[in-house]
Short mmCIF file of C-alpha atoms in Angstrom, two decimals:
data_model
loop_
_atom_site.label_atom_id
_atom_site.label_comp_id
_atom_site.label_asym_id
_atom_site.label_seq_id
_atom_site.Cartn_x
_atom_site.Cartn_y
_atom_site.Cartn_z
CA UNK K 271 -30.28 -13.63 -37.20
CA UNK K 272 -27.97 -10.89 -35.87
CA UNK K 273 -29.50 -8.83 -33.10
CA UNK K 274 -29.54 -5.09 -33.85
CA UNK K 275 -27.38 -2.97 -31.58
CA UNK K 276 -29.17 -1.17 -28.77
CA UNK K 277 -27.39 1.35 -26.53
CA UNK K 278 -26.11 -0.45 -23.40
CA UNK K 279 -27.73 -3.67 -24.62
CA UNK K 280 -26.37 -7.20 -24.37
CA UNK K 281 -23.64 -7.94 -26.93
CA UNK K 282 -23.50 -11.64 -27.69
CA UNK K 283 -20.26 -13.53 -28.43
CA UNK K 284 -19.17 -12.87 -32.00
CA UNK K 285 -20.94 -9.51 -32.07
CA UNK K 286 -19.29 -6.14 -31.51
CA UNK K 287 -20.13 -2.56 -30.70
CA UNK K 288 -20.64 -0.08 -33.56
CA UNK K 289 -17.47 1.58 -34.84
CA UNK K 290 -16.30 4.33 -32.51
CA UNK K 291 -18.40 3.18 -29.54
CA UNK K 292 -16.73 1.96 -26.34
CA UNK K 293 -18.27 0.20 -23.37
CA UNK K 294 -17.32 1.44 -19.92
CA UNK K 295 -18.05 0.07 -16.45
CA UNK K 296 -17.99 1.88 -13.13
CA UNK K 297 -18.36 1.01 -9.46
CA UNK K 298 -20.47 3.50 -7.55
CA UNK K 299 -20.96 4.31 -3.87
CA UNK K 300 -23.92 6.35 -2.67
CA UNK K 301 -25.87 7.41 0.39
CA UNK K 302 -29.46 6.89 -0.71
CA UNK K 303 -31.07 8.87 2.12
CA UNK K 304 -32.19 11.82 0.01
CA UNK K 305 -32.86 9.95 -3.24
CA UNK K 306 -36.08 8.34 -4.50
CA UNK K 307 -34.13 5.21 -5.38
CA UNK K 308 -31.67 4.33 -8.12
CA UNK K 309 -33.93 4.05 -11.16
CA UNK K 310 -35.03 6.97 -13.33
CA UNK K 311 -38.53 8.26 -12.64
CA UNK K 312 -40.69 10.25 -15.04
CA UNK K 313 -41.90 12.82 -12.54
CA UNK K 314 -39.00 12.97 -10.08
CA UNK K 315 -35.41 13.83 -10.97
CA UNK K 316 -34.09 13.07 -7.47
CA UNK K 317 -32.73 9.61 -8.33
CA UNK K 318 -29.21 8.21 -8.31
CA UNK K 319 -29.40 7.25 -11.99
CA UNK K 320 -30.52 10.73 -13.10
CA UNK K 321 -27.75 12.40 -11.10
CA UNK K 322 -25.07 10.00 -12.32
CA UNK K 323 -26.14 10.14 -15.97
CA UNK K 324 -26.06 13.95 -15.93
CA UNK K 325 -22.50 13.92 -14.57
CA UNK K 326 -21.35 11.27 -17.05
CA UNK K 327 -22.88 13.28 -19.90
CA UNK K 328 -20.91 16.35 -18.85
CA UNK K 329 -17.62 14.44 -18.95
CA UNK K 330 -18.48 12.65 -22.21
CA UNK K 331 -19.82 15.83 -23.83
CA UNK K 332 -22.73 13.73 -25.12
CA UNK K 333 -25.87 12.23 -23.64
CA UNK K 334 -25.08 9.10 -21.63
CA UNK K 335 -27.49 6.51 -20.25
CA UNK K 336 -26.55 3.53 -18.09
CA UNK K 337 -27.54 0.11 -16.77
CA UNK K 338 -26.98 -1.04 -13.17
CA UNK K 339 -26.37 -4.44 -11.59
CA UNK K 340 -29.32 -4.15 -9.23
CA UNK K 341 -31.84 -1.36 -8.62
CA UNK K 342 -32.14 -0.01 -5.09
CA UNK K 343 -35.21 1.58 -3.49
CA UNK K 344 -35.62 5.02 -1.97
CA UNK K 345 -33.38 5.40 1.07
CA UNK K 346 -31.22 2.34 0.27
CA UNK K 347 -27.45 2.79 0.07
CA UNK K 348 -24.66 1.17 -1.96
CA UNK K 349 -20.95 0.71 -1.36
CA UNK K 350 -20.22 -1.11 -4.64
CA UNK K 351 -23.04 -0.71 -7.16
CA UNK K 352 -21.89 -1.64 -10.68
CA UNK K 353 -23.04 0.16 -13.83
CA UNK K 354 -22.07 0.16 -17.50
CA UNK K 355 -22.61 2.63 -20.33
CA UNK K 356 -21.75 2.99 -24.01
CA UNK K 357 -20.14 6.16 -25.31
CA UNK K 358 -18.20 7.50 -28.28
CA UNK K 359 -16.14 9.59 -25.88
CA UNK K 360 -12.57 8.41 -25.37
CA UNK K 361 -11.69 9.27 -21.78
CA UNK K 362 -9.08 7.82 -19.40
CA UNK K 363 -10.18 6.16 -16.19
CA UNK K 364 -9.11 9.23 -14.20
CA UNK K 365 -11.56 11.44 -16.11
CA UNK K 366 -14.49 9.11 -15.52
CA UNK K 367 -13.68 8.99 -11.80
CA UNK K 368 -12.51 12.48 -10.87
CA UNK K 369 -14.41 14.35 -13.54
CA UNK K 370 -17.74 12.69 -12.79
CA UNK K 371 -17.27 13.05 -9.03
CA UNK K 372 -16.60 16.77 -9.45
CA UNK K 373 -19.91 17.12 -11.32
CA UNK K 374 -22.00 15.50 -8.53
CA UNK K 375 -22.88 16.12 -4.92
CA UNK K 376 -20.71 14.24 -2.43
CA UNK K 377 -23.30 11.63 -1.50
CA UNK K 378 -22.62 9.80 -4.79
CA UNK K 379 -19.05 8.79 -5.66
CA UNK K 380 -17.47 6.86 -8.53
CA UNK K 381 -14.90 4.54 -6.94
CA UNK K 382 -13.57 2.96 -10.15
CA UNK K 383 -14.24 3.25 -13.89
CA UNK K 384 -12.61 1.92 -17.03
CA UNK K 385 -13.24 0.57 -20.52
CA UNK K 386 -14.46 -3.05 -20.52
CA UNK K 387 -15.24 -5.84 -22.95
CA UNK K 388 -18.25 -5.31 -25.22
CA UNK K 389 -19.66 -8.54 -23.79
CA UNK K 390 -19.81 -7.12 -20.27
CA UNK K 391 -23.30 -6.24 -19.05
CA UNK K 392 -23.76 -4.93 -15.51
CA UNK K 393 -27.03 -6.79 -15.02
CA UNK K 394 -26.91 -9.87 -17.24
CA UNK K 395 -23.24 -10.76 -16.60
CA UNK K 396 -23.71 -10.81 -12.82
CA UNK K 397 -23.80 -14.30 -11.33
CA UNK K 398 -24.98 -13.09 -7.92
CA UNK K 399 -25.54 -9.99 -5.78
CA UNK K 400 -24.78 -9.33 -2.11
CA UNK K 401 -26.33 -6.98 0.42
CA UNK K 402 -25.59 -6.09 4.00
CA UNK K 403 -28.27 -4.98 6.43
CA UNK K 404 -27.23 -3.02 9.53
CA UNK K 405 -29.26 -3.02 12.75
CA UNK K 406 -28.65 -1.52 16.19
CA UNK K 407 -30.48 -2.95 19.20
CA UNK K 408 -28.98 -0.58 21.73
CA UNK K 409 -31.36 0.91 24.29
CA UNK K 410 -31.19 4.28 22.49
CA UNK K 411 -31.00 4.79 18.73
CA UNK K 412 -27.84 6.34 17.29
CA UNK K 413 -28.01 10.01 16.39
CA UNK K 414 -24.77 9.90 14.40
CA UNK K 415 -25.95 7.04 12.20
CA UNK K 416 -29.51 8.23 11.64
CA UNK K 417 -30.59 7.24 8.13
CA UNK K 418 -27.70 4.77 7.80
CA UNK K 419 -28.78 1.91 10.07
CA UNK K 420 -32.04 0.49 11.40
CA UNK K 421 -32.85 0.60 15.11
CA UNK K 422 -34.69 -2.16 16.95
CA UNK K 423 -36.35 -1.13 20.20
CA UNK K 424 -36.23 -4.78 21.27
CA UNK K 425 -33.00 -6.77 21.95
CA UNK K 426 -32.35 -9.26 19.14
CA UNK K 427 -31.07 -12.82 19.54
CA UNK K 428 -28.95 -13.41 16.43
CA UNK K 429 -28.52 -17.09 17.25
CA UNK K 430 -32.27 -17.52 16.88
CA UNK K 431 -32.31 -15.32 13.73
CA UNK K 432 -29.53 -17.38 12.14
CA UNK K 433 -31.34 -20.63 12.85
CA UNK K 434 -34.56 -19.30 11.34
CA UNK K 435 -32.71 -17.98 8.29
CA UNK K 436 -31.37 -21.43 7.40
CA UNK K 437 -34.85 -22.44 6.20
CA UNK K 438 -34.61 -19.80 3.45
CA UNK K 439 -31.39 -21.08 1.89
CA UNK K 440 -31.54 -22.69 -1.52
CA UNK K 441 -33.85 -22.25 -4.49
CA UNK K 442 -37.42 -21.39 -3.53
CA UNK K 443 -40.48 -19.44 -4.55
CA UNK K 444 -40.05 -16.22 -2.56
CA UNK K 445 -43.52 -14.83 -3.30
CA UNK K 446 -44.03 -14.17 0.42
CA UNK K 447 -41.03 -11.85 0.39
CA UNK K 448 -41.73 -9.80 -2.75
CA UNK K 449 -43.42 -6.41 -2.87
CA UNK K 450 -46.91 -6.17 -4.34
CA UNK K 451 -45.51 -3.90 -7.10
CA UNK K 452 -42.66 -6.30 -7.98
CA UNK K 453 -42.39 -6.63 -11.76
CA UNK K 454 -40.30 -9.82 -11.90
CA UNK K 455 -41.79 -12.52 -14.13
CA UNK K 456 -41.53 -15.12 -11.37
CA UNK K 457 -40.48 -15.36 -7.73
CA UNK K 458 -38.02 -18.27 -7.98
CA UNK K 459 -34.66 -17.20 -6.56
CA UNK K 460 -31.62 -19.01 -5.16
CA UNK K 461 -30.58 -17.70 -1.75
CA UNK K 462 -26.93 -18.74 -1.57
CA UNK K 463 -25.83 -17.42 1.82
CA UNK K 464 -27.19 -15.56 4.84
CA UNK K 465 -25.06 -14.82 7.88
CA UNK K 466 -25.46 -12.72 11.03
CA UNK K 467 -22.65 -10.99 12.93
CA UNK K 468 -22.73 -9.05 16.17
CA UNK K 469 -20.13 -6.30 16.32
CA UNK K 470 -19.12 -3.88 19.06
CA UNK K 471 -21.53 -1.19 20.20
CA UNK K 472 -24.67 -3.22 19.65
CA UNK K 473 -24.31 -3.30 15.86
CA UNK K 474 -25.73 -6.35 14.07
CA UNK K 475 -24.88 -7.05 10.43
CA UNK K 476 -26.75 -9.48 8.20
CA UNK K 477 -24.91 -10.41 5.00
CA UNK K 478 -27.00 -12.04 2.28
CA UNK K 479 -26.21 -13.31 -1.21
CA UNK K 480 -28.49 -14.60 -3.98
CA UNK K 481 -28.40 -15.09 -7.73
CA UNK K 482 -30.92 -12.22 -7.88
CA UNK K 483 -33.37 -10.47 -5.58
CA UNK K 484 -37.03 -9.51 -5.84
CA UNK K 485 -38.38 -6.05 -5.04
CA UNK K 486 -38.17 -5.58 -1.23
CA UNK K 487 -36.99 -9.19 -0.82
CA UNK K 488 -34.10 -8.42 1.53
CA UNK K 489 -36.09 -5.97 3.64
CA UNK K 490 -39.00 -8.41 3.94
CA UNK K 491 -36.63 -11.19 5.01
CA UNK K 492 -35.14 -8.87 7.63
CA UNK K 493 -38.62 -7.92 8.85
CA UNK K 494 -39.48 -11.58 9.42
CA UNK K 495 -36.17 -12.39 11.11
CA UNK K 496 -36.30 -9.34 13.40
CA UNK K 497 -39.76 -10.44 14.60
CA UNK K 498 -38.25 -13.85 15.39
CA UNK K 499 -35.09 -12.43 16.98
CA UNK K 500 -37.12 -10.19 19.27
CA UNK K 501 -39.16 -13.15 20.50
CA UNK K 502 -42.45 -12.02 18.96
CA UNK K 503 -42.52 -14.97 16.55
CA UNK K 504 -41.18 -18.56 16.80
CA UNK K 505 -38.21 -19.83 14.81
CA UNK K 506 -40.47 -21.94 12.58
CA UNK K 507 -42.30 -18.82 11.37
CA UNK K 508 -39.65 -18.07 8.70
CA UNK K 509 -40.28 -21.42 7.01
CA UNK K 510 -44.05 -21.04 7.38
CA UNK K 511 -43.93 -17.65 5.66
CA UNK K 512 -41.77 -19.04 2.84
CA UNK K 513 -44.09 -22.00 2.22
CA UNK K 514 -47.21 -19.80 2.23
CA UNK K 515 -46.04 -18.08 -1.00
CA UNK K 516 -48.23 -15.15 0.01
CA UNK K 517 -46.98 -11.68 0.95
CA UNK K 518 -49.84 -11.37 3.45
CA UNK K 519 -48.28 -14.21 5.47
CA UNK K 520 -45.16 -12.17 6.27
CA UNK K 521 -44.64 -9.25 8.61
CA UNK K 522 -43.63 -5.66 8.09
CA UNK K 523 -41.00 -4.53 5.59
CA UNK K 524 -37.82 -3.50 7.42
CA UNK K 525 -36.75 0.15 6.89
CA UNK K 526 -34.64 1.09 3.85
CA UNK K 527 -32.06 2.92 5.95
CA UNK K 528 -30.20 -0.22 7.06
CA UNK K 529 -29.78 -1.75 3.60
CA UNK K 530 -26.59 -1.58 1.51
CA UNK K 531 -25.90 -3.06 -1.94
CA UNK K 532 -22.32 -4.27 -1.38
CA UNK K 533 -21.33 -6.47 -4.33
CA UNK K 534 -22.19 -7.74 -7.76
CA UNK K 535 -20.32 -10.96 -8.52
CA UNK K 536 -18.95 -11.52 -12.05
CA UNK K 537 -16.85 -14.21 -13.77
CA UNK K 538 -13.12 -13.54 -13.38
CA UNK K 539 -12.50 -13.16 -17.11
CA UNK K 540 -14.57 -9.96 -17.21
CA UNK K 541 -11.91 -8.30 -15.02
CA UNK K 542 -14.26 -6.22 -12.87
CA UNK K 543 -12.24 -5.36 -9.74
CA UNK K 544 -13.42 -6.50 -6.32
CA UNK K 545 -14.08 -3.46 -4.15
CA UNK K 546 -14.35 -3.64 -0.35
CA UNK K 547 -17.95 -4.38 0.57
CA UNK K 548 -18.14 -1.76 3.29
CA UNK K 549 -19.79 0.50 4.16
CA UNK K 550 -16.55 2.30 4.96
CA UNK K 551 -16.26 1.35 8.63
CA UNK K 552 -16.85 -2.37 8.01
CA UNK K 553 -14.17 -4.73 6.62
CA UNK K 554 -14.72 -7.32 3.91
CA UNK K 555 -14.29 -10.13 6.44
CA UNK K 556 -16.67 -9.48 9.32
CA UNK K 557 -15.12 -12.36 11.27
CA UNK K 558 -12.23 -10.00 12.01
CA UNK K 559 -14.38 -7.58 14.01
CA UNK K 560 -17.47 -9.49 15.09
CA UNK K 561 -18.92 -12.73 16.33
CA UNK K 562 -20.23 -14.92 13.52
CA UNK K 563 -23.32 -16.78 14.66
CA UNK K 564 -23.62 -20.35 13.47
CA UNK K 565 -27.05 -21.95 13.18
CA UNK K 566 -28.13 -24.51 15.78
CA UNK K 567 -27.66 -28.08 14.65
#
């Protein structure tokens, strides 16, 4: 049975878009500080999706809706969020980039956009997602980076945090790290990588990759690891929290301000370009500017 076409829906192999409809993808950067999150909300228009869809609709001269690779919460940022949308409008890449950027405030930017295969789906085609979480443990919080990083009033030992984090790698039930309002059908996720770096100026970066993430999963992991890194909890606590499969077993949720969606990973044949993870002042390879902390053996 052939599945009926739905705007922005998954197009299976052998199926095609309706005549005159093109599928486009775009890579988006945004400062989430003044937004209520990415996803549309019924009673609040101050979302990234609402703002972006309005700008896309202006350029397309028709109503445009979109799908993203991974929703972000209020206050969370992105350097390489991926979206796709279907439209009858034939526009060159330059129009989708420059035209849409002109129609939005400067805290949301389209970095790349182009027509893609009908089989591309920003969410379902992604094999994994990556985030970076930025923390400063300087004696005084940064005024210049307010709303863009998280400040710890306690010094953090990233060697201890890295060791604790190793217990979370692999496929597990991450119920202890999901928000109470998480709508995912189950909490099984595969955490593929987690790595801490200490850079100049007291900046700590955690880079984390999984096949998919639960609501607040990254921030809850950071909250647990910061408690361990500050010496308030033992290294074994991370594994104890994981095995409890109970959100009440974990600690506080780390602030949204330090979290960045930095990559959605797709098969090569879909030809989605790899954009620098950022944010802007950070290179793709953090080994070039910081000390990578290996776990204790």
